[in-house]
Structures are given as C-alpha cells and as structure tokens.
PDB file of C-alpha atoms in Angstrom:
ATOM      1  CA  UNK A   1       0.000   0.000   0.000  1.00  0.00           C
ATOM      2  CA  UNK A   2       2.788   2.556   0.750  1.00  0.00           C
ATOM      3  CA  UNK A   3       4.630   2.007  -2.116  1.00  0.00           C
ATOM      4  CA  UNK A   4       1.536   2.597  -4.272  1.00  0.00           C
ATOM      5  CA  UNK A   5       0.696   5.446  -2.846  1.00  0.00           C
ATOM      6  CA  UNK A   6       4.527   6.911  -2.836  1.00  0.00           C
ATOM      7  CA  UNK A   7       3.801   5.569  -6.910  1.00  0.00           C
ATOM      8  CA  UNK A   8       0.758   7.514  -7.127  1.00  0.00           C
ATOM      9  CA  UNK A   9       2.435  10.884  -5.587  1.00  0.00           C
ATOM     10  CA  UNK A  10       4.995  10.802  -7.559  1.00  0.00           C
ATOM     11  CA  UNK A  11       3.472  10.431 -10.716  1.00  0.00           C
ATOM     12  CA  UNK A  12       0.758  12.927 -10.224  1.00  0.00           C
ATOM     13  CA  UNK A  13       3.552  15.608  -8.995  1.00  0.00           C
ATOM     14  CA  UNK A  14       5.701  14.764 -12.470  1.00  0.00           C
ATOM     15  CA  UNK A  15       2.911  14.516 -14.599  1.00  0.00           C
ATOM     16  CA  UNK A  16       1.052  17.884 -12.990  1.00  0.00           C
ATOM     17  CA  UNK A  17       4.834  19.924 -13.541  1.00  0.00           C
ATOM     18  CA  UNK A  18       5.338  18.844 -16.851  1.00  0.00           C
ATOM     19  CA  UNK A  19       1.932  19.311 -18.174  1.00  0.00           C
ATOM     20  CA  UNK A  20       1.678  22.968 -16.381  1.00  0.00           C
ATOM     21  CA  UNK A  21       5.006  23.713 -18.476  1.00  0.00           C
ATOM     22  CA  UNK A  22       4.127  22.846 -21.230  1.00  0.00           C
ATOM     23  CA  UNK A  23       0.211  24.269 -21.237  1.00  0.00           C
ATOM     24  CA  UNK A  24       1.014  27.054 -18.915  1.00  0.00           C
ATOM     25  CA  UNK A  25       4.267  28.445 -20.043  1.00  0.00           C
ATOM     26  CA  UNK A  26       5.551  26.898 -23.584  1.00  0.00           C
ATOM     27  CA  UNK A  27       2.346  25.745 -25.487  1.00  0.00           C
ATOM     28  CA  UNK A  28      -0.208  28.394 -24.056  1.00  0.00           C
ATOM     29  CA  UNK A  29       0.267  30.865 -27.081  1.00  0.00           C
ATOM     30  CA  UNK A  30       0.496  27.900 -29.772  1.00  0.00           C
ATOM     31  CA  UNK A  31      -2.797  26.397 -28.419  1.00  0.00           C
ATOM     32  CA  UNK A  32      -4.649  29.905 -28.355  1.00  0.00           C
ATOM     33  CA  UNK A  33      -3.882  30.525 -31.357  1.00  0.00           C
ATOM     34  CA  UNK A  34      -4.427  26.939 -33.225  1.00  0.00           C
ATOM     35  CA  UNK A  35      -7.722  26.494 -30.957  1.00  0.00           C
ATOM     36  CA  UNK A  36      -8.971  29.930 -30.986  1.00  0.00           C
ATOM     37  CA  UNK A  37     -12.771  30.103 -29.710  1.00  0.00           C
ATOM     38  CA  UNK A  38     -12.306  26.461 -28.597  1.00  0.00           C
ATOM     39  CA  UNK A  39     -10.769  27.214 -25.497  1.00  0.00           C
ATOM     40  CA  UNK A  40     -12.064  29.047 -22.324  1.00  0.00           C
ATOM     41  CA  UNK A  41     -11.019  32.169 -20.599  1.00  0.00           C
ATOM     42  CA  UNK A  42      -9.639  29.763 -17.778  1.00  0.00           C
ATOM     43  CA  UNK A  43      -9.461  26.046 -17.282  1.00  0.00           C
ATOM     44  CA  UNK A  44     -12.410  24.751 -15.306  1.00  0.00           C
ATOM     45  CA  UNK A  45     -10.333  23.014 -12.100  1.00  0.00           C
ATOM     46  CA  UNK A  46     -12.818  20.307 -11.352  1.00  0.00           C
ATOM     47  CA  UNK A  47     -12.827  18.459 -14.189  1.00  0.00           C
ATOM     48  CA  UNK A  48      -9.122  18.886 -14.482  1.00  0.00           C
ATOM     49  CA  UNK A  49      -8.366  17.457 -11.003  1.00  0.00           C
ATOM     50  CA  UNK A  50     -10.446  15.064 -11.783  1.00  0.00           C
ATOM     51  CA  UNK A  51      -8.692  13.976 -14.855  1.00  0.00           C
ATOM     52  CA  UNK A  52      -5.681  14.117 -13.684  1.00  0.00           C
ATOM     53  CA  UNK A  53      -6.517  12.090 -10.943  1.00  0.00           C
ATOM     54  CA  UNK A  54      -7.780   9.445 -12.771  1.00  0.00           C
ATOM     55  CA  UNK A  55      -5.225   9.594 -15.649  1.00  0.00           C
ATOM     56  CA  UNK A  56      -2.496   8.810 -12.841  1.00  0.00           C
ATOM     57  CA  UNK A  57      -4.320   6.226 -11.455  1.00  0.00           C
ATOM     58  CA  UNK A  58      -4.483   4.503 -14.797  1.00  0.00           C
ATOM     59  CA  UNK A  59      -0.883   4.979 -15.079  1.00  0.00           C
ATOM     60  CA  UNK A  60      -0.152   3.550 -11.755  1.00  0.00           C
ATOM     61  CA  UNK A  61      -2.364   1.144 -12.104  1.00  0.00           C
ATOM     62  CA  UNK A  62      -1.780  -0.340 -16.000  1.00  0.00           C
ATOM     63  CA  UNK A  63       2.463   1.034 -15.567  1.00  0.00           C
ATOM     64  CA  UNK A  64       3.884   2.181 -12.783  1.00  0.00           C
ATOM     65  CA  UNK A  65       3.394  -0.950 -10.166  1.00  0.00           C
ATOM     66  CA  UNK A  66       3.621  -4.166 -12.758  1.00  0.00           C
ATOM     67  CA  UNK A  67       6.647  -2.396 -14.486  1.00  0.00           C
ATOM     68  CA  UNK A  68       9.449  -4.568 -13.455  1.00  0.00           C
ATOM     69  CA  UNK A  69      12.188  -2.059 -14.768  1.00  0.00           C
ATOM     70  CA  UNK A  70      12.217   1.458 -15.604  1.00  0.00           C
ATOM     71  CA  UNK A  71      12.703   0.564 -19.257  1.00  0.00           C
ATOM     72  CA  UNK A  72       9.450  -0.965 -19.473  1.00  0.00           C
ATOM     73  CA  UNK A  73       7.963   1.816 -17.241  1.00  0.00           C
ATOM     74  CA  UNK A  74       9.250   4.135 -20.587  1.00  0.00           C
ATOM     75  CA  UNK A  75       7.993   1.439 -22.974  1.00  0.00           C
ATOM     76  CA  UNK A  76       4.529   0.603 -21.212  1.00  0.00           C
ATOM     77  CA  UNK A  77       3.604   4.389 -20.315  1.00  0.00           C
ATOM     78  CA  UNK A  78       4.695   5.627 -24.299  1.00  0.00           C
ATOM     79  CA  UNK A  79       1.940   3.195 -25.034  1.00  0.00           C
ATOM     80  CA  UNK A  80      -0.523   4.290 -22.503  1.00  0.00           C
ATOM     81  CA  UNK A  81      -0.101   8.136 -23.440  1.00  0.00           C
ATOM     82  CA  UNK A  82      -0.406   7.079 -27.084  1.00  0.00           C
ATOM     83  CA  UNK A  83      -3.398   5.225 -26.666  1.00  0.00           C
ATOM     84  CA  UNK A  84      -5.089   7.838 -24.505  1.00  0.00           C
ATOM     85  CA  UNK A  85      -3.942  11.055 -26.172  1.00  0.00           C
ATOM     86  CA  UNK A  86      -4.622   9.594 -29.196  1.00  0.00           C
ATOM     87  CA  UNK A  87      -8.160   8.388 -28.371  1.00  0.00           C
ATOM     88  CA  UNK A  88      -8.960  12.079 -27.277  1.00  0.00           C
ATOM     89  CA  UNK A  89      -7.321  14.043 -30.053  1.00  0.00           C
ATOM     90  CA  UNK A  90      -8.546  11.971 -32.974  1.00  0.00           C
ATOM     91  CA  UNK A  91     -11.821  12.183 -31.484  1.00  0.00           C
ATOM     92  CA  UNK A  92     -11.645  15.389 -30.841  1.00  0.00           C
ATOM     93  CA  UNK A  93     -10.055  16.055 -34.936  1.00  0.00           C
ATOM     94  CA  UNK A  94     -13.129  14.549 -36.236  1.00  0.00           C
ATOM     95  CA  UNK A  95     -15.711  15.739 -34.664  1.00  0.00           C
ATOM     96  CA  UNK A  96     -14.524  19.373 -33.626  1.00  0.00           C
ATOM     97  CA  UNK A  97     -14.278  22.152 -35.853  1.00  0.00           C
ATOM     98  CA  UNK A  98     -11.864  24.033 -35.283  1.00  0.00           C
ATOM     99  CA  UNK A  99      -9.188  20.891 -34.166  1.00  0.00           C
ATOM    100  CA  UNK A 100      -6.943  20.881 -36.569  1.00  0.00           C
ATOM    101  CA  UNK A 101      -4.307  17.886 -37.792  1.00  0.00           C
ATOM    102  CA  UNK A 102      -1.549  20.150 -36.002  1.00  0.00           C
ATOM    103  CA  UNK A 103      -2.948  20.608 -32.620  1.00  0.00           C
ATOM    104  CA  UNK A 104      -3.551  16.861 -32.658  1.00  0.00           C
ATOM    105  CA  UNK A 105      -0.179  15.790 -33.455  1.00  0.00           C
ATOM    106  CA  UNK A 106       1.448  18.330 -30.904  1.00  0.00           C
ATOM    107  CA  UNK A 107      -0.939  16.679 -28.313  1.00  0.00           C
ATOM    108  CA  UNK A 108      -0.593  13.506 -28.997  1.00  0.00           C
ATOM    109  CA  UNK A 109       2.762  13.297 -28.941  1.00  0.00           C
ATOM    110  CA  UNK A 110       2.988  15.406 -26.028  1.00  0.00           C
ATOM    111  CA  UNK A 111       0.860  12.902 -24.029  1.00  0.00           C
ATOM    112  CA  UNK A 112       3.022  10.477 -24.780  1.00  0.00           C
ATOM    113  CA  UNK A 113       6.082  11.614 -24.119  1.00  0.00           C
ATOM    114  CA  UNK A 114       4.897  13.433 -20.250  1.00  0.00           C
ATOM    115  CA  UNK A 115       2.765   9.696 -19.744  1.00  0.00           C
ATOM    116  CA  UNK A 116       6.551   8.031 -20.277  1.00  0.00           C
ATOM    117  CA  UNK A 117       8.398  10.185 -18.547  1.00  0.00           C
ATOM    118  CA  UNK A 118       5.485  10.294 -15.448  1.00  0.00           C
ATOM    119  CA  UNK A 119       5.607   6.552 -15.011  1.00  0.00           C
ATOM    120  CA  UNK A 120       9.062   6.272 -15.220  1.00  0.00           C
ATOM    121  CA  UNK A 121       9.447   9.016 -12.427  1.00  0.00           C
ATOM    122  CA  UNK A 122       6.639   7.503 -10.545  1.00  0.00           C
ATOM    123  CA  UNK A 123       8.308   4.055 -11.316  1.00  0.00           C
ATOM    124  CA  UNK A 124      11.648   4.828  -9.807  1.00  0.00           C
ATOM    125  CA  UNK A 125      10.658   7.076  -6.969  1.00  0.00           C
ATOM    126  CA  UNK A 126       8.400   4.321  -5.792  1.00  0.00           C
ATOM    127  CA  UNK A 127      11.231   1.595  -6.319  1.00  0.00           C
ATOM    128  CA  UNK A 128      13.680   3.882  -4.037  1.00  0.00           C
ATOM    129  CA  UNK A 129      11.510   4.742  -1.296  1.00  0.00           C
ATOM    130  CA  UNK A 130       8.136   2.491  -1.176  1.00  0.00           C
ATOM    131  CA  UNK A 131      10.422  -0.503   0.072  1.00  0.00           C
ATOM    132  CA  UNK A 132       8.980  -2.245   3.369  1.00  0.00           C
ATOM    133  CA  UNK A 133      10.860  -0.750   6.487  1.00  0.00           C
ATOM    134  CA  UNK A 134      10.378  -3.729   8.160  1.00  0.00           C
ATOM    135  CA  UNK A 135      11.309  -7.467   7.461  1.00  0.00           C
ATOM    136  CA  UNK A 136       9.197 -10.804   8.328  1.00  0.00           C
TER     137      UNK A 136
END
C-alpha cells in the first residue's frame, strides 16, 4: 500500500509539472492561437483534477506498479499516453471544428512523451523509497 501510494504521488507531482510547463508556459500561445474560440477564458479546475486524478491512477495502475524495470515503465507508459492522447485528439479532430491535424499531433505526442516520462518518475521514486521498512 505505501509504495503505491509513494507511486501515485509521484506520478501525479511529475505529470502535474510537466503538463503545467508545457500548457502554462511553452504551449499556451500555440494552443490559443491553433484552438482559438475552442478554449475558455480559464481552465475549469474540477474536471481537471479530476482527470488528472484518474489519468495517474491509470498509469499507476496499468504502468507504474507491474513495471518490473524502468525501461518498461518508458515502454509501457509511451503506449498508454499514445493510446489515450490519441483516443482524445482523434476524437476530438473529427468531430470538432476548429481541431486541426496540427494541434492533434502536438498533443498527442505530447501525451506520450509526459505519460513516459510520469511513469518512469513515478516508477523509480516508488522503487527507491516504497520498500517495506520492516522485514518478516
């Protein structure tokens, strides 16, 4: 139990830094303009926290605690984050007016590079410090 919640922590922290980067501080201008009318004023917070909760648990879940090394943490969470980003932004590219081929290939491939990366953090951090303090 500790060492899936020390997984789930960790993973949520990496995955919340790297996606506030990149939507806060490097994409925010490419997305306004690609998106236009799309997006709101400001990001509604529930449904965000509530995504991101459940996106980590997934990742925890599916990655982080049956990954047996951190290469397959890489390998398994790419997959996830392809599978998932690519479920929403091809959904999204042909239903949506407005979501265009480019804002779909940024996001898709920037889901699955920050789900990789997450797991892997989430992965190692867990390995290092969610080991049993106590021996039977």
């Amino acid at each position: 139990m500790k060492k899936a919640l020390i997984a789930y922590v960790a993973t949520l922290l990496t995955f919340l830094l790297l996606d506030g980067l990149w939507l806060g501080v490097l994409m925010a201008p490419t997305y306004r303009e690609l998106l236009g009318p799309l997006m709101l004023e400001k990001p509604l917070l529930v449904p965000a926290a509530v995504f991101y909760c459940l996106y980590v648990f997934g990742c925890v879940a599916f990655v982080v605690l049956p990954a047996l090394t951190w290469q397959r943490a890489v390998r398994m969470g790419a997959l996830l984050g392809l599978v998932a980003y690519g479920t929403y932004d091809l959904t999204n590219w042909a239903t949506l007016r407005g979501w265009s081929v480019q804002v779909t290939l940024l996001d898709w491939a920037w889901g699955t590079f920050a789900t990789a990366l997450a797991c892997t953090v989430g992965f190692v951090v867990a390995g290092r410090f969610g080991r049993s303090t106590h021996h039977r």
